[in-house]
mmCIF file of C-alpha atoms in Angstrom:
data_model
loop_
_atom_site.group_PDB
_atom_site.id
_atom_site.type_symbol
_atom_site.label_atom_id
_atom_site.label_comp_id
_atom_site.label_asym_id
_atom_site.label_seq_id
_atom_site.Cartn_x
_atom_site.Cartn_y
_atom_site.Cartn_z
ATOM 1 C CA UNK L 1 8.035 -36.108 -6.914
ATOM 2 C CA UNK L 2 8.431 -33.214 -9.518
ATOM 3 C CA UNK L 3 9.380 -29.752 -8.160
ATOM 4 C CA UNK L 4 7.564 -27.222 -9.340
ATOM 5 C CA UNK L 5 9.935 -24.967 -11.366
ATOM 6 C CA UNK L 6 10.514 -21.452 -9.165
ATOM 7 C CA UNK L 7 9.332 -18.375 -11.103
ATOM 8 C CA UNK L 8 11.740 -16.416 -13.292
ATOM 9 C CA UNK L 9 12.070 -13.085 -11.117
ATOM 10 C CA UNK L 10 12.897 -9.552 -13.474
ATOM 11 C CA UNK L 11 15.567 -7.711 -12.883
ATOM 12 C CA UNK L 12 16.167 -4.557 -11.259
ATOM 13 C CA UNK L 13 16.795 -1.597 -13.053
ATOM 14 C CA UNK L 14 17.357 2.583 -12.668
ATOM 15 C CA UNK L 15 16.949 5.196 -14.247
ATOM 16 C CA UNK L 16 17.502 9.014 -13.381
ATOM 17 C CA UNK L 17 15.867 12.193 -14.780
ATOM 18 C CA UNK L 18 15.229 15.328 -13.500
ATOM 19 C CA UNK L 19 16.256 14.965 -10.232
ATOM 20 C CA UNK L 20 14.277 11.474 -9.694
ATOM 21 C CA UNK L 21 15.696 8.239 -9.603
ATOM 22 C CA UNK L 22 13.489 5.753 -10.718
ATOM 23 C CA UNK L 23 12.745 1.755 -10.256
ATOM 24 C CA UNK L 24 12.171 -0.451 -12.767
ATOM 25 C CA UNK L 25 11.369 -4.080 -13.448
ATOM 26 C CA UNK L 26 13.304 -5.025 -16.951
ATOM 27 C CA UNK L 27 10.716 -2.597 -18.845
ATOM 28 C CA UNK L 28 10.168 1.086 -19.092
ATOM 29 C CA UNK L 29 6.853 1.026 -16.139
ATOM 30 C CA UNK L 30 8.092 2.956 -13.268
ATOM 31 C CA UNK L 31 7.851 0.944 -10.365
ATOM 32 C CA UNK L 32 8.597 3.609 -8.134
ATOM 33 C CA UNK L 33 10.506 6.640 -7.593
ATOM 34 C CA UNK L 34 12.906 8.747 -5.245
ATOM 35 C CA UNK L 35 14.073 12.776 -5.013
ATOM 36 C CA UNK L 36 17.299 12.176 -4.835
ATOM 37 C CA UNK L 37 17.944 15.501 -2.823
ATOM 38 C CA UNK L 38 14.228 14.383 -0.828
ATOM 39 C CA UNK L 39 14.856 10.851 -0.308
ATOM 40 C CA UNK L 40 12.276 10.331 2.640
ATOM 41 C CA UNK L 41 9.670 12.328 0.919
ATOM 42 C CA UNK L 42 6.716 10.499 -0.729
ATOM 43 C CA UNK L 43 7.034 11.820 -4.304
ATOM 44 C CA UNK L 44 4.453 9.780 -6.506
ATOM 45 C CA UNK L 45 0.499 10.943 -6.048
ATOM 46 C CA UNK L 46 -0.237 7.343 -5.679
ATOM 47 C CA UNK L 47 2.283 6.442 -3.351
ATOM 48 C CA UNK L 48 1.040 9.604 -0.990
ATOM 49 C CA UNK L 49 -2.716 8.352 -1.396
ATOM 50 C CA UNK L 50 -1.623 4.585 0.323
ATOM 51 C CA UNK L 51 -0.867 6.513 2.985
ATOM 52 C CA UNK L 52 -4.598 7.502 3.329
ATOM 53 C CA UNK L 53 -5.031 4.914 5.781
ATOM 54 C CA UNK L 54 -4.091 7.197 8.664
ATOM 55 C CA UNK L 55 -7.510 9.066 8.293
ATOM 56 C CA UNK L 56 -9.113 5.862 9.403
ATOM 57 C CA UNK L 57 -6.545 5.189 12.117
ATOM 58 C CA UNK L 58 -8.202 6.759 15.467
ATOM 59 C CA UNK L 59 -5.657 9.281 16.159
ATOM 60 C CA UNK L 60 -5.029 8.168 19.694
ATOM 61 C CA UNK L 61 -3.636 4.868 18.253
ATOM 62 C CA UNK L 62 -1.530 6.222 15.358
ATOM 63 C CA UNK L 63 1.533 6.264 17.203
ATOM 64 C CA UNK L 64 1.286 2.133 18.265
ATOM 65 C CA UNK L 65 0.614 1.553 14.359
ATOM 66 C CA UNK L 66 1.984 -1.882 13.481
ATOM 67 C CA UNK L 67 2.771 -1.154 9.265
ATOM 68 C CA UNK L 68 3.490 -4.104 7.222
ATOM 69 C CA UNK L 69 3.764 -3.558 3.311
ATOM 70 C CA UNK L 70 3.428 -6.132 0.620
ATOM 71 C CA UNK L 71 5.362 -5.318 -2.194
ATOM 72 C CA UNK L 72 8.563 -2.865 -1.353
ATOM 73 C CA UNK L 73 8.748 -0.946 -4.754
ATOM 74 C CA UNK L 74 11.159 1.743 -4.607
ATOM 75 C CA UNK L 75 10.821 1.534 -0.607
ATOM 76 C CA UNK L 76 8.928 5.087 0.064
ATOM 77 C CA UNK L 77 6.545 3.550 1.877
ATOM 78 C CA UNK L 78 8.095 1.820 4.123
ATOM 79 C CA UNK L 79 11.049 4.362 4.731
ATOM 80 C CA UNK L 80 8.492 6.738 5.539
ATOM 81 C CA UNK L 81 6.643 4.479 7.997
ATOM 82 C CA UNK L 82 9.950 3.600 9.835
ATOM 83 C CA UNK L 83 12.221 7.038 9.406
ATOM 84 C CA UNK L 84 9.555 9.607 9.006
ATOM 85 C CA UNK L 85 6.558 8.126 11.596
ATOM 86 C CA UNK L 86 8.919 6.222 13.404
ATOM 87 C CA UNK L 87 6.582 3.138 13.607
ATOM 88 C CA UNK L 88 6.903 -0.807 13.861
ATOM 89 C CA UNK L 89 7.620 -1.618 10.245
ATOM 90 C CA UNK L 90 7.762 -5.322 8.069
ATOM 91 C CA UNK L 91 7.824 -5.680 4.535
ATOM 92 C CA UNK L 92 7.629 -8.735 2.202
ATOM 93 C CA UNK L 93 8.979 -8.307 -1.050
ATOM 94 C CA UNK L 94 9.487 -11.819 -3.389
ATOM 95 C CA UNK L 95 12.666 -9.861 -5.875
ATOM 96 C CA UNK L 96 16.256 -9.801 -3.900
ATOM 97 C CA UNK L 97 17.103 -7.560 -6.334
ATOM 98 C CA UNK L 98 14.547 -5.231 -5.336
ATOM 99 C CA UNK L 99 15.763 -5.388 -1.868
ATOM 100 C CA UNK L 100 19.347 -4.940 -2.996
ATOM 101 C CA UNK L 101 18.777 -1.962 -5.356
ATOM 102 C CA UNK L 102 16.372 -0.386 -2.436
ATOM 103 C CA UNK L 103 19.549 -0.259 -0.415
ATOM 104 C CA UNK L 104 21.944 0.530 -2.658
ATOM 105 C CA UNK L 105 19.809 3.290 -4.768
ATOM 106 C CA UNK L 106 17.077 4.185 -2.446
ATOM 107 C CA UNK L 107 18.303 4.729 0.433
ATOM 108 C CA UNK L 108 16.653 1.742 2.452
ATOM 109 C CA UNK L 109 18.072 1.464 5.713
ATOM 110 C CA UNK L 110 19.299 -1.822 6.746
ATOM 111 C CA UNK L 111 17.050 -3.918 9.403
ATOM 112 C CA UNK L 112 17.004 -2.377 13.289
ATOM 113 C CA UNK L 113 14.756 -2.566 15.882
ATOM 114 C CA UNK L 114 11.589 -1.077 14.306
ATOM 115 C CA UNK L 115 12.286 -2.512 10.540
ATOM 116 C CA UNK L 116 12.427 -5.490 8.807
ATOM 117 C CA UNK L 117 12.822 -6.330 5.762
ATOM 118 C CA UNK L 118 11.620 -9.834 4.470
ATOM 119 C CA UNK L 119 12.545 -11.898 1.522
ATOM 120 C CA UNK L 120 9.627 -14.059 1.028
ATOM 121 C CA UNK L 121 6.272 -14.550 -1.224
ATOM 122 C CA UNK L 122 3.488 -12.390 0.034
ATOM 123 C CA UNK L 123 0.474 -14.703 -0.403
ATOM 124 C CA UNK L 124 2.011 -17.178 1.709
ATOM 125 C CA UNK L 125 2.766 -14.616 4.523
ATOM 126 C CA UNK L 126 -0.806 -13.455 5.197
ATOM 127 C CA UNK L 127 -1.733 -17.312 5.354
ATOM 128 C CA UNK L 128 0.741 -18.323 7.905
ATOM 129 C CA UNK L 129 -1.172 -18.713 11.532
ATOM 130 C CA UNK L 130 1.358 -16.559 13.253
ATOM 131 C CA UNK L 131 0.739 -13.524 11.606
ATOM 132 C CA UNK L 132 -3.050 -13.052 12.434
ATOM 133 C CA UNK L 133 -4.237 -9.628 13.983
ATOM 134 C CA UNK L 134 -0.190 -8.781 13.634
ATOM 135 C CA UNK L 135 -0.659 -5.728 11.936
ATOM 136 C CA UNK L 136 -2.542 -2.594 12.085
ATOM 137 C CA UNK L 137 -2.001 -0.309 8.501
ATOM 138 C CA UNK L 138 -1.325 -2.850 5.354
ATOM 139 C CA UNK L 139 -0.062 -1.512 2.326
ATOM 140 C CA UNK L 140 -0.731 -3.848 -0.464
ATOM 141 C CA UNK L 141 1.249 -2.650 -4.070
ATOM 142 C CA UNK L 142 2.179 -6.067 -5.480
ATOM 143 C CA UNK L 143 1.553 -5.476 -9.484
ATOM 144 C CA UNK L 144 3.509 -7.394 -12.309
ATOM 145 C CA UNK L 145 6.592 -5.884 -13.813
ATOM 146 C CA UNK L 146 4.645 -4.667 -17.060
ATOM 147 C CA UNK L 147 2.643 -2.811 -14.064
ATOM 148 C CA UNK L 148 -0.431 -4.452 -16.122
ATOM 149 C CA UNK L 149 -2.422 -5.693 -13.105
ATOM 150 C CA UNK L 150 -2.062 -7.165 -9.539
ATOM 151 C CA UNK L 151 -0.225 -10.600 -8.879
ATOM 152 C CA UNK L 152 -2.692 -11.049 -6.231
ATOM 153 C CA UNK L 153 -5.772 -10.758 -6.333
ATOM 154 C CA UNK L 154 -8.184 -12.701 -5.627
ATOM 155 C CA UNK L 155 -10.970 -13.112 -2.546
ATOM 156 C CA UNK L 156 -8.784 -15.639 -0.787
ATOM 157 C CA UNK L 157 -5.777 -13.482 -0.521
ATOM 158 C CA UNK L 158 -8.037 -10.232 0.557
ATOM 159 C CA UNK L 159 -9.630 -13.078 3.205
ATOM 160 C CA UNK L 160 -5.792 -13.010 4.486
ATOM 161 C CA UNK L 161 -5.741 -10.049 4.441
ATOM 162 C CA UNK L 162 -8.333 -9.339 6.740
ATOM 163 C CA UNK L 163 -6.994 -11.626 8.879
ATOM 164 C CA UNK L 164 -3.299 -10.638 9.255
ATOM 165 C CA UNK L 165 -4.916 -6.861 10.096
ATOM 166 C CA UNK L 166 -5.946 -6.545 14.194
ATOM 167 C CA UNK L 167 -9.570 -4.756 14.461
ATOM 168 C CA UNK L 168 -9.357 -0.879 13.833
ATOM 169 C CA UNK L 169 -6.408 -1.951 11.418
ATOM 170 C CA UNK L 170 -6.782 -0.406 7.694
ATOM 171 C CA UNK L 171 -5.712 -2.109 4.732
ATOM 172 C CA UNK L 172 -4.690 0.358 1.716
ATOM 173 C CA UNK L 173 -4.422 -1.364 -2.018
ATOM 174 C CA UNK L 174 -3.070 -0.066 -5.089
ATOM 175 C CA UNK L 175 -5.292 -0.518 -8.256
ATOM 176 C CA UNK L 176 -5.417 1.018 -11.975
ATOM 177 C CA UNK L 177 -9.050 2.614 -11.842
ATOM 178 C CA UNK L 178 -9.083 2.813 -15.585
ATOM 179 C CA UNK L 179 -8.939 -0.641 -16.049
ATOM 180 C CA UNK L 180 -12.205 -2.704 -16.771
ATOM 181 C CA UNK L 181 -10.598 -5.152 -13.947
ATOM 182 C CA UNK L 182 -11.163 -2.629 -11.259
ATOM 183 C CA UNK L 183 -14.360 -3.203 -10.584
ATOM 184 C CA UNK L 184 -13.564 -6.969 -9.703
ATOM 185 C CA UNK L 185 -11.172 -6.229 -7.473
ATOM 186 C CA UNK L 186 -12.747 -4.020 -5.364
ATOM 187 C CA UNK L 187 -15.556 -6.260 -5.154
ATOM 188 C CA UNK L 188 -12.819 -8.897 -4.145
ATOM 189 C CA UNK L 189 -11.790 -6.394 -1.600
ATOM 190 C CA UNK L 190 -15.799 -6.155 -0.158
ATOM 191 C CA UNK L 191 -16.320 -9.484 -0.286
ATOM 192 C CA UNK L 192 -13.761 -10.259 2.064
ATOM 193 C CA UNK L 193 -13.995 -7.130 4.334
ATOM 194 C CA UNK L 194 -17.720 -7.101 4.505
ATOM 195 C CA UNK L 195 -20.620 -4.453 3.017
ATOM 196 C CA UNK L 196 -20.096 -0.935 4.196
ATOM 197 C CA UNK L 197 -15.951 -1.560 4.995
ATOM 198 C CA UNK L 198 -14.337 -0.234 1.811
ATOM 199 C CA UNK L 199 -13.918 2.868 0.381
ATOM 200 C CA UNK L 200 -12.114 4.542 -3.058
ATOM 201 C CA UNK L 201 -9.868 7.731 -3.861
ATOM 202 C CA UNK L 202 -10.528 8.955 -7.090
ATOM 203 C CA UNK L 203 -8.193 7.916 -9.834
ATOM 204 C CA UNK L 204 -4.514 9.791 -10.259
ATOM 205 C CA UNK L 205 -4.225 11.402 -13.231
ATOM 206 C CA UNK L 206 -1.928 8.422 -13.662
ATOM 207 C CA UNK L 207 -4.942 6.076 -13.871
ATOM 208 C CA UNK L 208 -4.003 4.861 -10.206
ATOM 209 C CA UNK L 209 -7.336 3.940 -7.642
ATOM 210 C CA UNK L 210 -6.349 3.813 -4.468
ATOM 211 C CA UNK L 211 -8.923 1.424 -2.076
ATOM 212 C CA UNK L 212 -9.131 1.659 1.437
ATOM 213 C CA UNK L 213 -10.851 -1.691 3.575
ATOM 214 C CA UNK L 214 -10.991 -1.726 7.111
ATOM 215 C CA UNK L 215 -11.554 -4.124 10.089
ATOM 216 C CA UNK L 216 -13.754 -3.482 13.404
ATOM 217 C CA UNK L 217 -15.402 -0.204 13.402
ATOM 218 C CA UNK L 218 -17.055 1.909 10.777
ATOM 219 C CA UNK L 219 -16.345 4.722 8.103
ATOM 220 C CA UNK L 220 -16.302 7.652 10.661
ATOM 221 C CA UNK L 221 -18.204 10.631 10.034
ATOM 222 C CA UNK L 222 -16.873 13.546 7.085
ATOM 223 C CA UNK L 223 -16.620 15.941 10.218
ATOM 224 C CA UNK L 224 -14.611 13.385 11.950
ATOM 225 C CA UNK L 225 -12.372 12.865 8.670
ATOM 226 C CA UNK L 226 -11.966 16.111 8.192
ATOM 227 C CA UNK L 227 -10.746 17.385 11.249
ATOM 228 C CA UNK L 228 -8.437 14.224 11.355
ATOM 229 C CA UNK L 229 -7.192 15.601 7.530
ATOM 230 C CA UNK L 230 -6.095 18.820 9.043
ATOM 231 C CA UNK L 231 -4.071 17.206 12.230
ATOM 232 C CA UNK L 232 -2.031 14.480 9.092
ATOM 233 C CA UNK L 233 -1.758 17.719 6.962
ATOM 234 C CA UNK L 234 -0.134 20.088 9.731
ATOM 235 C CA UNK L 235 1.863 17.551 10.959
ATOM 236 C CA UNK L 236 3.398 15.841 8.565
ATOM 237 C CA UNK L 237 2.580 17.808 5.569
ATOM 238 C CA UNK L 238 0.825 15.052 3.743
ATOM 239 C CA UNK L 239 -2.236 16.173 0.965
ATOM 240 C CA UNK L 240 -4.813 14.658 3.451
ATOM 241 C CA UNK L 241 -7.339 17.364 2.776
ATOM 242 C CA UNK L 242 -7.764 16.197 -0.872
ATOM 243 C CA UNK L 243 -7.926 13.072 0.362
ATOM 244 C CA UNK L 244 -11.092 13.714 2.306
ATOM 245 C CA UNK L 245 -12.328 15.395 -1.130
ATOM 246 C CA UNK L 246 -11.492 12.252 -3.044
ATOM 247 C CA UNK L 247 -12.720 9.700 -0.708
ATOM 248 C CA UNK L 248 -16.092 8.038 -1.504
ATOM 249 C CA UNK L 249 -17.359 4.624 -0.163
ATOM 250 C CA UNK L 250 -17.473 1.949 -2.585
ATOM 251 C CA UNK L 251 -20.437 -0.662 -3.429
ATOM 252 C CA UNK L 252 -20.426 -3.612 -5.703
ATOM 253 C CA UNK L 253 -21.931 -3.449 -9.196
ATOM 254 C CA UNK L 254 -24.219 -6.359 -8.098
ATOM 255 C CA UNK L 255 -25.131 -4.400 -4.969
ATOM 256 C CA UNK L 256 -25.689 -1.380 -6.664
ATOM 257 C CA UNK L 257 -28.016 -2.793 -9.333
ATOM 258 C CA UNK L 258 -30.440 -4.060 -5.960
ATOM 259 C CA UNK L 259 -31.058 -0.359 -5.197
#
């Protein structure tokens, strides 16, 4: 039987200006970025918007928050889950050399108790048995090294998705809102979480859209958001107010058109 030939993987690059370092995947896309003097603070707008899943998160279970992340980047995520939150904390990234420059550049701590970090192929993760209902916030950032558009993206892997999140679990995704694709994927993202379970930041000056999808319970009330915004903000010092501001619930072209 023929093997099916493994896919060529880019390498890792870096880059520093300004007091940034920077990731990159063999071109000149930022794939994500650190303050080297700040290296636990969330520096992209983007990166600080996937984090918008705690406004969904009922604030009495934010602090047993299982966080899994598909797609490690330059690791702010997923630093900030385990060093700054101090939660339960997975990620699958496909690259070694992402891992290895994460550690060596970015300031990825190696694997303990509440971190791990997994060398594997994200789409076959969320459809492994084992892992449904394993996680409660899932950060999904998994575009190509030209940053041109997701490597997955489909309704089959946002079915996994769903899955691999517990009820009252929020799934956060990273997409370019500028793009004429964008309006497929999100409707990828509804199909599989259900009418009424998905919601969209506006776009970063950047062109990044930032949707939200969530399992078990519906969009709580703007009151209920925006007291939630102020407790995130005070606390942690995250831009959750704006987030509030730039949250809107999202519905399907082909819904849309019905009304």
């Amino acid at each position: 039987m023929k093997r099916s030939k493994a896919p060529t993987l880019p390498d890792a690059t870096i880059s520093e200006e300004g007091g940034l370092r920077y990731l990159h995947l063999e071109t000149p896309w930022i794939q994500g970025a650190m303050r080297i003097r700040q290296p636990q603070k969330l520096e992209l707008d983007y990166i600080q918007r996937m984090m918008a899943w705690m406004l969904l998160r009922e604030p009495a279970d934010l602090a047993d928050t299982r966080c899994l992340q598909l797609g490690l980047g330059a690791a702010a995520i997923t630093k900030y889950c385990h060093s700054v939150l101090r939660l339960p904390t997975k990620v699958v990234e496909i690259n070694p050399q992402v891992i290895a420059a994460c550690r060596n550049w970015f300031h990825l701590p190696e694997d303990d108790e509440r971190l791990e970090v997994i060398l594997g192929d994200a789409e076959k993760y969320v459809n492994q048995d084992s892992h449904i209902a394993s996680a409660d916030a899932l950060c999904v950032d998994l575009y190509d090294h030209d940053a041109a558009s997701p490597v997955l993206d489909d309704e089959d892997f946002y079915r996994a998705c769903w899955r691999v999140l517990d009820d009252g679990g929020v799934m956060s995704v990273n997409l370019f809102g500028r793009d004429a694709s964008f309006e497929r994927s999100a409707a990828r993202i509804s199909a599989a979480f259900g009418e009424g379970r998905v919601a969209m930041l506006k776009p970063t000056t950047e062109g990044n859209t930032i949707v939200l999808a969530w399992k078990g319970f519906d969009m709580p009330e703007r009151e209920v958001l925006a007291q939630r915004a102020e407790t995130l903000q005070t606390r942690w010092s995250l831009p959750a107010r704006k987030w509030v501001k730039l949250l809107s619930t999202f519905t399907p072209a082909a819904l849309r058109k019905k009304t």
